[in-house]
mmCIF file of C-alpha atoms in Angstrom:
data_model
loop_
_atom_site.group_PDB
_atom_site.id
_atom_site.type_symbol
_atom_site.label_atom_id
_atom_site.label_comp_id
_atom_site.label_asym_id
_atom_site.label_seq_id
_atom_site.Cartn_x
_atom_site.Cartn_y
_atom_site.Cartn_z
ATOM 1 C CA MET A 1273 128.709 -110.481 63.320
ATOM 2 C CA SER A 1274 126.653 -108.894 66.114
ATOM 3 C CA THR A 1275 122.500 -108.153 65.229
ATOM 4 C CA GLU A 1276 121.687 -106.157 68.024
ATOM 5 C CA PRO A 1277 119.481 -103.526 67.160
ATOM 6 C CA LYS A 1278 121.201 -99.511 66.980
ATOM 7 C CA PRO A 1279 120.535 -97.410 70.249
ATOM 8 C CA ALA A 1280 117.736 -94.897 70.344
ATOM 9 C CA GLY A 1281 120.227 -91.648 70.255
ATOM 10 C CA SER A 1282 121.511 -92.706 67.035
ATOM 11 C CA ARG A 1283 118.734 -93.089 65.208
ATOM 12 C CA ARG A 1284 116.969 -89.812 66.582
ATOM 13 C CA LYS A 1285 120.542 -88.217 64.977
ATOM 14 C CA LEU A 1286 120.134 -89.091 61.484
ATOM 15 C CA GLY A 1287 117.258 -88.381 61.764
ATOM 16 C CA ILE A 1288 118.029 -85.304 63.120
ATOM 17 C CA VAL A 1289 120.692 -84.887 59.853
ATOM 18 C CA GLY A 1290 117.687 -85.837 57.728
ATOM 19 C CA VAL A 1291 115.416 -82.890 58.447
ATOM 20 C CA VAL A 1292 118.487 -80.799 58.077
ATOM 21 C CA ALA A 1293 119.564 -81.640 54.359
ATOM 22 C CA VAL A 1294 115.788 -81.299 53.659
ATOM 23 C CA ALA A 1295 115.534 -77.556 54.812
ATOM 24 C CA GLY A 1296 118.358 -76.678 52.831
ATOM 25 C CA ALA A 1297 117.348 -78.232 49.874
ATOM 26 C CA LEU A 1298 113.587 -76.277 50.596
ATOM 27 C CA THR A 1299 116.498 -72.810 51.283
ATOM 28 C CA LEU A 1300 118.469 -73.268 48.325
ATOM 29 C CA VAL A 1301 114.975 -74.310 45.855
ATOM 30 C CA VAL A 1302 113.615 -71.460 47.843
ATOM 31 C CA THR A 1303 116.421 -68.578 47.294
ATOM 32 C CA GLY A 1304 116.375 -69.943 44.082
ATOM 33 C CA ILE A 1305 112.845 -68.570 43.330
ATOM 34 C CA ARG A 1306 112.929 -65.638 44.473
ATOM 35 C CA ALA A 1307 116.055 -64.757 42.554
ATOM 36 C CA ARG A 1308 114.919 -66.007 39.602
ATOM 37 C CA GLU A 1309 111.792 -63.487 40.182
ATOM 38 C CA ASP A 1310 113.409 -60.896 41.765
ATOM 39 C CA ALA A 1311 116.199 -60.731 38.090
ATOM 40 C CA ASP A 1312 112.852 -60.967 36.188
ATOM 41 C CA VAL A 1313 111.603 -57.759 38.631
ATOM 42 C CA LYS A 1314 114.785 -56.374 37.214
ATOM 43 C CA LEU A 1315 114.840 -56.865 33.403
ATOM 44 C CA LYS A 1316 110.943 -56.135 33.122
ATOM 45 C CA GLU A 1317 111.540 -52.527 34.731
ATOM 46 C CA TRP A 1318 114.954 -52.136 32.425
ATOM 47 C CA THR A 1319 112.592 -52.670 29.639
ATOM 48 C CA ASP A 1320 110.455 -50.158 30.429
ATOM 49 C CA ASP A 1321 112.396 -47.995 31.751
ATOM 50 C CA GLN A 1322 114.151 -48.900 28.456
ATOM 51 C CA SER A 1323 111.133 -47.981 26.661
ATOM 52 C CA VAL A 1324 110.690 -44.579 28.183
ATOM 53 C CA PRO A 1325 111.721 -42.433 25.630
ATOM 54 C CA SER A 1326 114.518 -39.414 26.143
ATOM 55 C CA VAL A 1327 114.332 -36.110 25.794
ATOM 56 C CA ALA A 1328 116.156 -32.857 25.966
ATOM 57 C CA VAL A 1329 114.205 -29.870 27.409
ATOM 58 C CA ILE A 1330 114.805 -26.416 26.482
ATOM 59 C CA TYR A 1331 113.314 -23.559 27.742
ATOM 60 C CA PRO A 1332 112.374 -20.376 25.013
ATOM 61 C CA ASN A 1333 114.126 -18.200 24.864
ATOM 62 C CA PRO A 1334 112.838 -14.383 24.775
ATOM 63 C CA GLY A 1335 113.852 -11.869 22.686
ATOM 64 C CA THR A 1336 113.983 -8.371 23.311
ATOM 65 C CA LEU A 1337 110.899 -5.635 23.203
ATOM 66 C CA THR A 1338 111.980 -3.295 20.743
ATOM 67 C CA GLY A 1339 112.625 -5.887 17.531
ATOM 68 C CA THR A 1340 113.267 -4.493 13.812
ATOM 69 C CA ILE A 1341 112.453 -6.082 11.064
ATOM 70 C CA ASP A 1342 113.640 -6.320 6.977
ATOM 71 C CA LEU A 1343 110.978 -6.118 4.219
ATOM 72 C CA PRO A 1344 112.017 -5.297 1.596
ATOM 73 C CA GLY A 1345 110.298 -1.485 -0.436
ATOM 74 C CA ARG A 1346 109.401 0.321 -3.220
ATOM 75 C CA LEU A 1347 110.281 4.354 -3.677
ATOM 76 C CA GLU A 1348 108.452 6.676 -4.676
ATOM 77 C CA ALA A 1349 107.980 10.047 -6.154
ATOM 78 C CA TYR A 1350 105.866 11.731 -3.246
ATOM 79 C CA TYR A 1351 104.510 13.461 -6.253
ATOM 80 C CA ARG A 1352 104.020 11.913 -9.835
ATOM 81 C CA ALA A 1353 102.209 13.850 -12.454
ATOM 82 C CA PRO A 1354 101.233 12.187 -15.959
ATOM 83 C CA ILE A 1355 100.668 14.298 -18.539
ATOM 84 C CA PHE A 1356 98.441 13.850 -21.590
ATOM 85 C CA ALA A 1357 96.930 15.877 -24.462
ATOM 86 C CA ARG A 1358 93.810 17.214 -23.998
ATOM 87 C CA VAL A 1359 93.566 18.683 -27.992
ATOM 88 C CA ASN A 1360 94.142 16.952 -31.342
ATOM 89 C CA GLY A 1361 97.126 17.531 -33.456
ATOM 90 C CA TYR A 1362 101.103 17.205 -33.776
ATOM 91 C CA VAL A 1363 104.113 18.348 -31.367
ATOM 92 C CA LYS A 1364 105.528 21.009 -32.930
ATOM 93 C CA SER A 1365 108.560 21.553 -30.323
ATOM 94 C CA TRP A 1366 109.458 20.645 -26.972
ATOM 95 C CA SER A 1367 111.773 21.400 -24.653
ATOM 96 C CA ALA A 1368 112.263 19.331 -21.527
ATOM 97 C CA ASP A 1369 114.195 15.498 -21.999
ATOM 98 C CA ILE A 1370 114.443 13.184 -18.734
ATOM 99 C CA GLY A 1371 115.964 14.373 -16.719
ATOM 100 C CA ALA A 1372 115.730 18.456 -16.971
ATOM 101 C CA ARG A 1373 114.666 20.080 -13.637
ATOM 102 C CA VAL A 1374 111.072 22.414 -14.792
ATOM 103 C CA LYS A 1375 109.386 24.953 -12.308
ATOM 104 C CA ALA A 1376 105.312 25.257 -12.035
ATOM 105 C CA GLY A 1377 103.862 26.693 -15.346
ATOM 106 C CA GLU A 1378 107.156 25.808 -17.258
ATOM 107 C CA VAL A 1379 105.760 25.358 -20.721
ATOM 108 C CA ILE A 1380 107.517 21.855 -22.356
ATOM 109 C CA ALA A 1381 105.954 21.378 -25.287
ATOM 110 C CA GLU A 1382 103.626 22.785 -28.389
ATOM 111 C CA ILE A 1383 101.167 20.474 -30.171
ATOM 112 C CA ASP A 1384 99.723 22.022 -33.371
ATOM 113 C CA ALA A 1385 96.272 21.631 -33.657
ATOM 114 C CA PRO A 1386 94.300 22.601 -37.241
ATOM 115 C CA ASP A 1387 91.533 21.537 -36.293
ATOM 116 C CA LEU A 1388 90.744 23.122 -33.054
ATOM 117 C CA ASP A 1389 91.952 26.581 -34.306
ATOM 118 C CA GLN A 1390 88.899 26.395 -37.375
ATOM 119 C CA GLN A 1391 86.375 25.143 -34.872
ATOM 120 C CA LEU A 1392 87.609 28.818 -33.074
ATOM 121 C CA LEU A 1393 87.059 30.484 -36.549
ATOM 122 C CA GLN A 1394 83.828 29.531 -36.421
ATOM 123 C CA ALA A 1395 83.073 29.401 -33.092
ATOM 124 C CA ARG A 1396 84.251 33.300 -33.343
ATOM 125 C CA ALA A 1397 82.440 33.862 -36.486
ATOM 126 C CA ASP A 1398 78.432 32.610 -34.920
ATOM 127 C CA LEU A 1399 78.807 34.253 -31.413
ATOM 128 C CA THR A 1400 78.984 38.155 -34.368
ATOM 129 C CA ASN A 1401 76.226 36.274 -36.015
ATOM 130 C CA GLN A 1402 74.951 35.939 -33.118
ATOM 131 C CA GLN A 1403 75.569 38.985 -31.724
ATOM 132 C CA ALA A 1404 74.064 41.100 -34.491
ATOM 133 C CA SER A 1405 70.629 39.575 -34.438
ATOM 134 C CA ALA A 1406 71.038 39.677 -31.205
ATOM 135 C CA LYS A 1407 71.090 43.206 -32.344
ATOM 136 C CA LEU A 1408 68.400 44.075 -34.679
ATOM 137 C CA SER A 1409 66.314 42.647 -32.297
ATOM 138 C CA GLU A 1410 66.737 45.106 -29.548
ATOM 139 C CA VAL A 1411 66.876 47.704 -32.183
ATOM 140 C CA THR A 1412 63.143 46.488 -33.584
ATOM 141 C CA LEU A 1413 61.482 46.023 -30.316
ATOM 142 C CA ALA A 1414 62.492 49.769 -29.754
ATOM 143 C CA ARG A 1415 60.946 51.131 -32.593
ATOM 144 C CA ARG A 1416 57.281 49.073 -31.789
ATOM 145 C CA LYS A 1417 56.893 50.238 -28.416
ATOM 146 C CA THR A 1418 57.181 53.986 -29.800
ATOM 147 C CA LEU A 1419 54.221 52.802 -31.857
ATOM 148 C CA ILE A 1420 51.980 51.387 -28.951
ATOM 149 C CA ALA A 1421 50.596 54.973 -28.585
ATOM 150 C CA SER A 1422 49.505 55.329 -31.785
ATOM 151 C CA ASN A 1423 48.006 52.014 -32.062
ATOM 152 C CA PHE A 1424 49.793 50.783 -34.831
ATOM 153 C CA VAL A 1425 51.490 47.837 -33.174
ATOM 154 C CA SER A 1426 49.264 45.738 -30.790
ATOM 155 C CA MET A 1427 50.746 44.631 -27.748
ATOM 156 C CA GLN A 1428 50.567 40.410 -28.921
ATOM 157 C CA GLU A 1429 53.628 41.961 -31.528
ATOM 158 C CA ILE A 1430 55.526 43.761 -28.825
ATOM 159 C CA ASP A 1431 55.025 40.511 -26.972
ATOM 160 C CA GLU A 1432 56.536 38.716 -29.899
ATOM 161 C CA ARG A 1433 59.232 40.310 -30.849
ATOM 162 C CA THR A 1434 60.267 40.740 -26.844
ATOM 163 C CA ALA A 1435 60.821 36.947 -26.803
ATOM 164 C CA ASP A 1436 62.286 37.623 -30.225
ATOM 165 C CA LEU A 1437 64.972 39.153 -27.457
ATOM 166 C CA SER A 1438 64.900 36.881 -25.469
ATOM 167 C CA ASN A 1439 65.934 34.174 -27.921
ATOM 168 C CA LYS A 1440 67.865 36.012 -29.609
ATOM 169 C CA ASN A 1441 70.500 36.983 -26.337
ATOM 170 C CA ALA A 1442 70.597 33.569 -24.917
ATOM 171 C CA ALA A 1443 72.014 32.208 -28.748
ATOM 172 C CA VAL A 1444 74.442 34.637 -27.698
ATOM 173 C CA ASN A 1445 75.167 33.274 -24.724
ATOM 174 C CA SER A 1446 75.490 30.183 -26.017
ATOM 175 C CA SER A 1447 77.804 30.919 -29.001
ATOM 176 C CA GLN A 1448 79.648 32.602 -26.599
ATOM 177 C CA ALA A 1449 80.182 30.016 -24.021
ATOM 178 C CA ASN A 1450 81.514 27.587 -27.033
ATOM 179 C CA VAL A 1451 84.379 30.624 -27.521
ATOM 180 C CA GLU A 1452 85.489 29.915 -24.770
ATOM 181 C CA ARG A 1453 85.547 26.398 -24.441
ATOM 182 C CA LEU A 1454 86.941 25.956 -27.669
ATOM 183 C CA GLU A 1455 89.626 29.050 -26.245
ATOM 184 C CA ALA A 1456 90.566 26.954 -23.000
ATOM 185 C CA LEU A 1457 90.980 24.113 -25.308
ATOM 186 C CA ALA A 1458 93.101 26.199 -27.811
ATOM 187 C CA GLY A 1459 95.086 26.495 -23.856
ATOM 188 C CA TYR A 1460 95.930 23.549 -24.016
ATOM 189 C CA LYS A 1461 98.440 23.157 -27.678
ATOM 190 C CA LYS A 1462 100.954 24.335 -24.748
ATOM 191 C CA ILE A 1463 102.212 21.306 -22.676
ATOM 192 C CA THR A 1464 102.313 23.219 -18.863
ATOM 193 C CA VAL A 1465 104.870 21.671 -15.540
ATOM 194 C CA PRO A 1466 101.956 21.368 -12.744
ATOM 195 C CA PHE A 1467 104.432 21.681 -9.828
ATOM 196 C CA ASP A 1468 108.484 22.392 -9.509
ATOM 197 C CA GLY A 1469 110.160 18.475 -10.735
ATOM 198 C CA ILE A 1470 112.323 16.575 -12.923
ATOM 199 C CA VAL A 1471 111.011 15.292 -16.124
ATOM 200 C CA THR A 1472 111.393 11.238 -15.184
ATOM 201 C CA ALA A 1473 109.998 10.015 -18.322
ATOM 202 C CA ARG A 1474 108.767 12.031 -22.550
ATOM 203 C CA ASN A 1475 107.192 9.484 -24.492
ATOM 204 C CA THR A 1476 106.955 11.242 -27.789
ATOM 205 C CA ASP A 1477 109.197 13.850 -31.077
ATOM 206 C CA VAL A 1478 108.436 16.567 -32.682
ATOM 207 C CA GLY A 1479 105.862 15.234 -35.316
ATOM 208 C CA ALA A 1480 104.579 13.209 -33.332
ATOM 209 C CA LEU A 1481 99.955 11.880 -33.547
ATOM 210 C CA ILE A 1482 98.655 13.049 -30.764
ATOM 211 C CA ASN A 1483 95.686 12.140 -29.758
ATOM 212 C CA ALA A 1484 93.107 13.612 -26.858
ATOM 213 C CA GLY A 1485 93.116 11.720 -23.158
ATOM 214 C CA GLY A 1486 94.995 9.639 -24.874
ATOM 215 C CA THR A 1487 95.101 7.132 -21.700
ATOM 216 C CA SER A 1488 96.003 4.125 -23.912
ATOM 217 C CA SER A 1489 98.952 5.197 -25.053
ATOM 218 C CA PRO A 1490 101.775 6.236 -22.491
ATOM 219 C CA PRO A 1491 102.163 10.188 -21.614
ATOM 220 C CA MET A 1492 103.907 12.332 -23.737
ATOM 221 C CA PHE A 1493 105.367 13.446 -20.257
ATOM 222 C CA ILE A 1494 106.287 12.227 -16.493
ATOM 223 C CA VAL A 1495 107.253 15.032 -14.108
ATOM 224 C CA SER A 1496 108.189 14.213 -10.309
ATOM 225 C CA ASP A 1497 108.574 16.000 -7.799
ATOM 226 C CA ILE A 1498 111.176 14.433 -6.100
ATOM 227 C CA LYS A 1499 112.964 15.827 -2.578
ATOM 228 C CA LYS A 1500 110.617 13.710 -0.906
ATOM 229 C CA LEU A 1501 109.507 10.116 -1.688
ATOM 230 C CA ARG A 1502 107.138 8.019 -0.344
ATOM 231 C CA VAL A 1503 108.673 4.146 0.354
ATOM 232 C CA TYR A 1504 105.653 1.388 0.298
ATOM 233 C CA VAL A 1505 106.100 -1.496 2.160
ATOM 234 C CA ASN A 1506 104.027 -4.359 2.529
ATOM 235 C CA VAL A 1507 104.279 -5.053 6.482
ATOM 236 C CA PRO A 1508 102.972 -8.652 7.334
ATOM 237 C CA GLN A 1509 99.423 -9.275 8.944
ATOM 238 C CA THR A 1510 101.220 -10.462 12.577
ATOM 239 C CA TYR A 1511 103.675 -7.289 12.927
ATOM 240 C CA VAL A 1512 101.071 -4.549 11.656
ATOM 241 C CA PRO A 1513 99.801 -3.785 15.791
ATOM 242 C CA ALA A 1514 104.210 -3.614 16.547
ATOM 243 C CA VAL A 1515 104.562 -1.119 13.595
ATOM 244 C CA LYS A 1516 103.558 2.247 15.125
ATOM 245 C CA ILE A 1517 102.205 5.587 12.407
ATOM 246 C CA GLY A 1518 105.183 7.505 13.548
ATOM 247 C CA ALA A 1519 107.479 4.965 14.216
ATOM 248 C CA LYS A 1520 111.366 5.172 12.275
ATOM 249 C CA GLY A 1521 112.972 2.826 10.156
ATOM 250 C CA THR A 1522 116.388 2.568 8.090
ATOM 251 C CA ILE A 1523 116.377 2.732 4.076
ATOM 252 C CA SER A 1524 119.409 0.651 2.543
ATOM 253 C CA VAL A 1525 119.520 0.618 -1.230
ATOM 254 C CA PRO A 1526 121.982 -1.395 -3.345
ATOM 255 C CA GLU A 1527 123.319 1.402 -5.676
ATOM 256 C CA TYR A 1528 124.953 2.713 -2.433
ATOM 257 C CA PRO A 1529 126.007 -0.223 0.283
ATOM 258 C CA THR A 1530 127.496 1.698 2.863
ATOM 259 C CA ARG A 1531 124.831 4.211 2.762
ATOM 260 C CA THR A 1532 121.244 4.264 5.332
ATOM 261 C CA PHE A 1533 118.461 6.754 5.131
ATOM 262 C CA GLU A 1534 115.765 7.365 8.017
ATOM 263 C CA ALA A 1535 112.548 7.402 6.853
ATOM 264 C CA THR A 1536 108.716 7.538 9.134
ATOM 265 C CA VAL A 1537 105.991 5.763 9.042
ATOM 266 C CA GLU A 1538 103.454 8.460 7.540
ATOM 267 C CA ALA A 1539 100.454 6.191 6.930
ATOM 268 C CA SER A 1540 98.751 2.445 7.119
ATOM 269 C CA SER A 1541 96.211 0.883 4.411
ATOM 270 C CA GLN A 1542 94.397 -0.185 8.271
ATOM 271 C CA ALA A 1543 93.858 -3.629 5.551
ATOM 272 C CA VAL A 1544 95.101 -6.478 4.955
ATOM 273 C CA ASP A 1545 95.232 -8.241 1.514
ATOM 274 C CA VAL A 1546 94.246 -11.098 1.644
ATOM 275 C CA ASN A 1547 96.560 -12.602 -1.325
ATOM 276 C CA SER A 1548 99.459 -11.735 0.591
ATOM 277 C CA GLY A 1549 98.458 -11.609 3.913
ATOM 278 C CA THR A 1550 100.160 -8.245 4.049
ATOM 279 C CA THR A 1551 99.350 -4.369 5.174
ATOM 280 C CA GLN A 1552 100.699 -1.746 2.946
ATOM 281 C CA MET A 1553 102.296 0.722 4.619
ATOM 282 C CA GLN A 1554 103.776 4.449 3.505
ATOM 283 C CA LEU A 1555 107.193 6.014 5.082
ATOM 284 C CA GLY A 1556 108.484 9.551 4.183
ATOM 285 C CA LEU A 1557 111.356 10.156 3.218
ATOM 286 C CA ASP A 1558 113.529 13.036 2.617
ATOM 287 C CA ASN A 1559 115.447 13.375 -0.514
ATOM 288 C CA ILE A 1560 116.824 16.760 -0.627
ATOM 289 C CA SER A 1561 120.125 15.400 -2.313
ATOM 290 C CA GLY A 1562 118.609 14.239 -4.791
ATOM 291 C CA ALA A 1563 120.389 11.163 -3.988
ATOM 292 C CA LEU A 1564 117.959 8.761 -4.520
ATOM 293 C CA MET A 1565 115.307 7.679 -7.676
ATOM 294 C CA PRO A 1566 111.515 6.343 -7.474
ATOM 295 C CA GLY A 1567 110.889 3.657 -8.762
ATOM 296 C CA GLY A 1568 114.213 1.762 -6.897
ATOM 297 C CA PHE A 1569 114.098 -0.778 -5.033
ATOM 298 C CA ALA A 1570 114.581 -0.203 -1.076
ATOM 299 C CA ASN A 1571 115.570 -2.742 1.958
ATOM 300 C CA VAL A 1572 113.297 -1.396 4.468
ATOM 301 C CA ARG A 1573 113.589 -2.177 8.273
ATOM 302 C CA LEU A 1574 111.374 -1.121 10.681
ATOM 303 C CA VAL A 1575 111.674 -0.677 14.468
ATOM 304 C CA LEU A 1576 108.386 -3.097 16.286
ATOM 305 C CA GLN A 1577 106.538 -1.277 19.272
ATOM 306 C CA ARG A 1578 105.810 -4.281 21.348
ATOM 307 C CA GLU A 1579 103.528 -5.251 24.388
ATOM 308 C CA ASP A 1580 105.561 -8.238 24.960
ATOM 309 C CA ALA A 1581 108.565 -9.818 23.847
ATOM 310 C CA PRO A 1582 108.657 -12.818 21.428
ATOM 311 C CA LEU A 1583 110.223 -15.812 22.574
ATOM 312 C CA HIS A 1584 112.180 -17.863 20.494
ATOM 313 C CA ILE A 1585 112.979 -21.341 20.125
ATOM 314 C CA PRO A 1586 115.184 -23.974 17.791
ATOM 315 C CA SER A 1587 113.608 -24.701 14.444
ATOM 316 C CA SER A 1588 114.179 -28.597 15.244
ATOM 317 C CA ALA A 1589 111.415 -28.395 17.957
ATOM 318 C CA LEU A 1590 108.437 -27.655 15.908
ATOM 319 C CA VAL A 1591 106.059 -30.142 14.427
ATOM 320 C CA PHE A 1592 103.719 -30.424 11.591
ATOM 321 C CA ASP A 1593 101.717 -33.179 11.001
ATOM 322 C CA GLN A 1594 97.803 -33.138 10.419
ATOM 323 C CA LYS A 1595 96.388 -31.553 13.208
ATOM 324 C CA GLY A 1596 98.817 -28.569 12.506
ATOM 325 C CA LEU A 1597 102.215 -26.759 13.212
ATOM 326 C CA ARG A 1598 102.950 -26.960 16.566
ATOM 327 C CA VAL A 1599 106.005 -28.285 19.270
ATOM 328 C CA ALA A 1600 105.754 -30.799 22.367
ATOM 329 C CA THR A 1601 105.922 -29.893 26.073
ATOM 330 C CA VAL A 1602 106.217 -32.041 28.979
ATOM 331 C CA THR A 1603 104.616 -31.393 32.381
ATOM 332 C CA SER A 1604 105.807 -31.495 35.515
ATOM 333 C CA ASP A 1605 105.198 -34.943 35.768
ATOM 334 C CA ASN A 1606 106.460 -35.724 32.954
ATOM 335 C CA LYS A 1607 104.474 -36.363 29.965
ATOM 336 C CA ILE A 1608 104.377 -35.360 26.953
ATOM 337 C CA LEU A 1609 101.831 -32.222 26.030
ATOM 338 C CA PHE A 1610 101.456 -30.786 22.322
ATOM 339 C CA LYS A 1611 101.029 -27.477 22.016
ATOM 340 C CA PRO A 1612 99.867 -25.462 18.424
ATOM 341 C CA VAL A 1613 101.852 -22.471 18.031
ATOM 342 C CA THR A 1614 101.747 -19.588 15.097
ATOM 343 C CA ILE A 1615 104.734 -18.641 13.972
ATOM 344 C CA ALA A 1616 105.765 -14.383 13.527
ATOM 345 C CA ARG A 1617 108.783 -15.082 12.145
ATOM 346 C CA ASP A 1618 111.337 -17.405 10.694
ATOM 347 C CA LEU A 1619 115.132 -16.898 11.771
ATOM 348 C CA GLY A 1620 116.457 -19.505 10.591
ATOM 349 C CA ARG A 1621 117.742 -22.251 13.452
ATOM 350 C CA GLU A 1622 115.156 -20.576 15.338
ATOM 351 C CA ILE A 1623 111.547 -19.121 15.102
ATOM 352 C CA GLU A 1624 110.789 -16.846 16.378
ATOM 353 C CA LEU A 1625 106.714 -17.467 17.474
ATOM 354 C CA ALA A 1626 103.423 -15.250 17.960
ATOM 355 C CA GLY A 1627 101.922 -17.178 20.264
ATOM 356 C CA GLY A 1628 101.120 -20.862 21.904
ATOM 357 C CA ILE A 1629 103.667 -21.302 24.885
ATOM 358 C CA THR A 1630 105.219 -19.803 27.503
ATOM 359 C CA LEU A 1631 108.608 -18.482 29.171
ATOM 360 C CA ASP A 1632 107.857 -22.104 32.102
ATOM 361 C CA ASP A 1633 106.697 -24.285 28.917
ATOM 362 C CA ARG A 1634 109.526 -26.610 28.949
ATOM 363 C CA VAL A 1635 109.810 -27.691 25.388
ATOM 364 C CA ILE A 1636 112.063 -30.889 24.016
ATOM 365 C CA SER A 1637 114.146 -29.279 21.369
ATOM 366 C CA THR A 1638 113.783 -31.996 18.901
ATOM 367 C CA PRO A 1639 110.551 -34.485 19.326
ATOM 368 C CA PRO A 1640 110.847 -38.426 19.150
ATOM 369 C CA ASP A 1641 109.245 -39.776 16.596
ATOM 370 C CA GLY A 1642 105.456 -41.265 17.212
ATOM 371 C CA VAL A 1643 104.688 -39.823 20.748
ATOM 372 C CA VAL A 1644 101.620 -38.524 21.515
ATOM 373 C CA ASP A 1645 99.950 -36.706 24.217
ATOM 374 C CA GLY A 1646 100.672 -37.975 26.801
ATOM 375 C CA ASP A 1647 103.229 -40.576 26.537
ATOM 376 C CA PRO A 1648 105.857 -40.359 29.635
ATOM 377 C CA VAL A 1649 109.221 -39.056 28.537
ATOM 378 C CA ARG A 1650 112.681 -38.856 30.614
ATOM 379 C CA VAL A 1651 113.859 -35.800 30.877
ATOM 380 C CA VAL A 1652 117.781 -36.103 30.704
ATOM 381 C CA SER A 1653 119.180 -32.098 30.105
ATOM 382 C CA THR A 1654 117.259 -28.641 30.552
ATOM 383 C CA LYS A 1655 118.962 -25.436 28.472
ATOM 384 C CA GLY A 1656 117.986 -22.325 30.229
ATOM 385 C CA ARG A 1657 115.431 -21.915 32.708
ATOM 386 C CA PRO A 1658 113.147 -18.807 32.690
ATOM 387 C CA ALA A 1659 114.117 -15.820 34.956
ATOM 388 C CA THR A 1660 111.571 -14.783 37.575
ATOM 389 C CA ALA A 1661 111.721 -10.494 36.070
ATOM 390 C CA THR A 1662 111.949 -12.320 32.621
ATOM 391 C CA ALA A 1663 109.400 -14.892 33.274
ATOM 392 C CA THR A 1664 107.000 -12.031 34.042
ATOM 393 C CA GLN A 1665 108.086 -9.684 31.008
ATOM 394 C CA GLY A 1666 106.934 -12.083 28.515
ATOM 395 C CA GLY A 1667 104.397 -14.372 30.089
ATOM 396 C CA LYS A 1668 101.631 -13.904 27.501
ATOM 397 C CA GLY A 1669 102.877 -16.522 24.934
#
């Protein structure tokens, strides 16, 4: 067996092979580490990406400038007079029952008042007595004056007689006024109608005891003029500026399901009721045919006159928490921004807002739980986009 050393070229080749092997191993190690790092980075990016909630946004939908609102109302007679008695007594007779059409000045009942009759007789007798006394005093004074020239009477007596005549005349005037007062009261024994109308209530009958001015008891009659009706409606405070005097309204009632009646806004209370947050308004309604009845319920549809179109959003977009009523919007850099809003009208699936957002706001249709201002989101769908003209019209939120 030969023990000669290997040539130098063989040793060099073995060294090169070894270096290549080591380099290959290092390359594999570095490649594996880089692949693992890239996988970790992609995993982190995917995890972070999955933690950002996906949302669908909508643009507020502008409503119409001339809208309507339906509210419950109450019909009332344009003129309504509860009639009470002015004298004590008993009902002697009556001639107008409920539903009767009556004329102004017509006698519809008469009261028997014997006490008042006797008081009037006494007052007239007192007046006669006072007149007689005054006449006697006047004659006596005239006679005394004829004796002044003969010094049979003094000026003191003349002055006394003159004063006595003045007292007697004052007593006559007082008695005359009392008689006229009782005569005026006696005139109220006849119950008359104050204006043309219809008897809508009768709360008395023959023989019933009548107490003068008995406001604690129901009136004897109620007379109403129903040729024109007043319609009272309570308008929510938000809509009061949009309901102008002279605005038109449409009235519908349960007894005529296929008919409507036109009315006009005539007056506003110009005050907000603290309990209901509404303002009472009055509409005038012609009722020449007598089809509508005072006291009845009516549905009132009012025409709203607004300067800006109202904005509508889905009811699911509302968030109510300890900070109040808000909606979640998405900023230009896809971050959450909550905005407080005010509801004008609940339309069921949609909400009409009185303010808080604009047409350009991207509103999250169903906000995810737990998001706060500044949280990033991913917008996956967008519904609607306001046109330039529409945005100009309704840009005031």
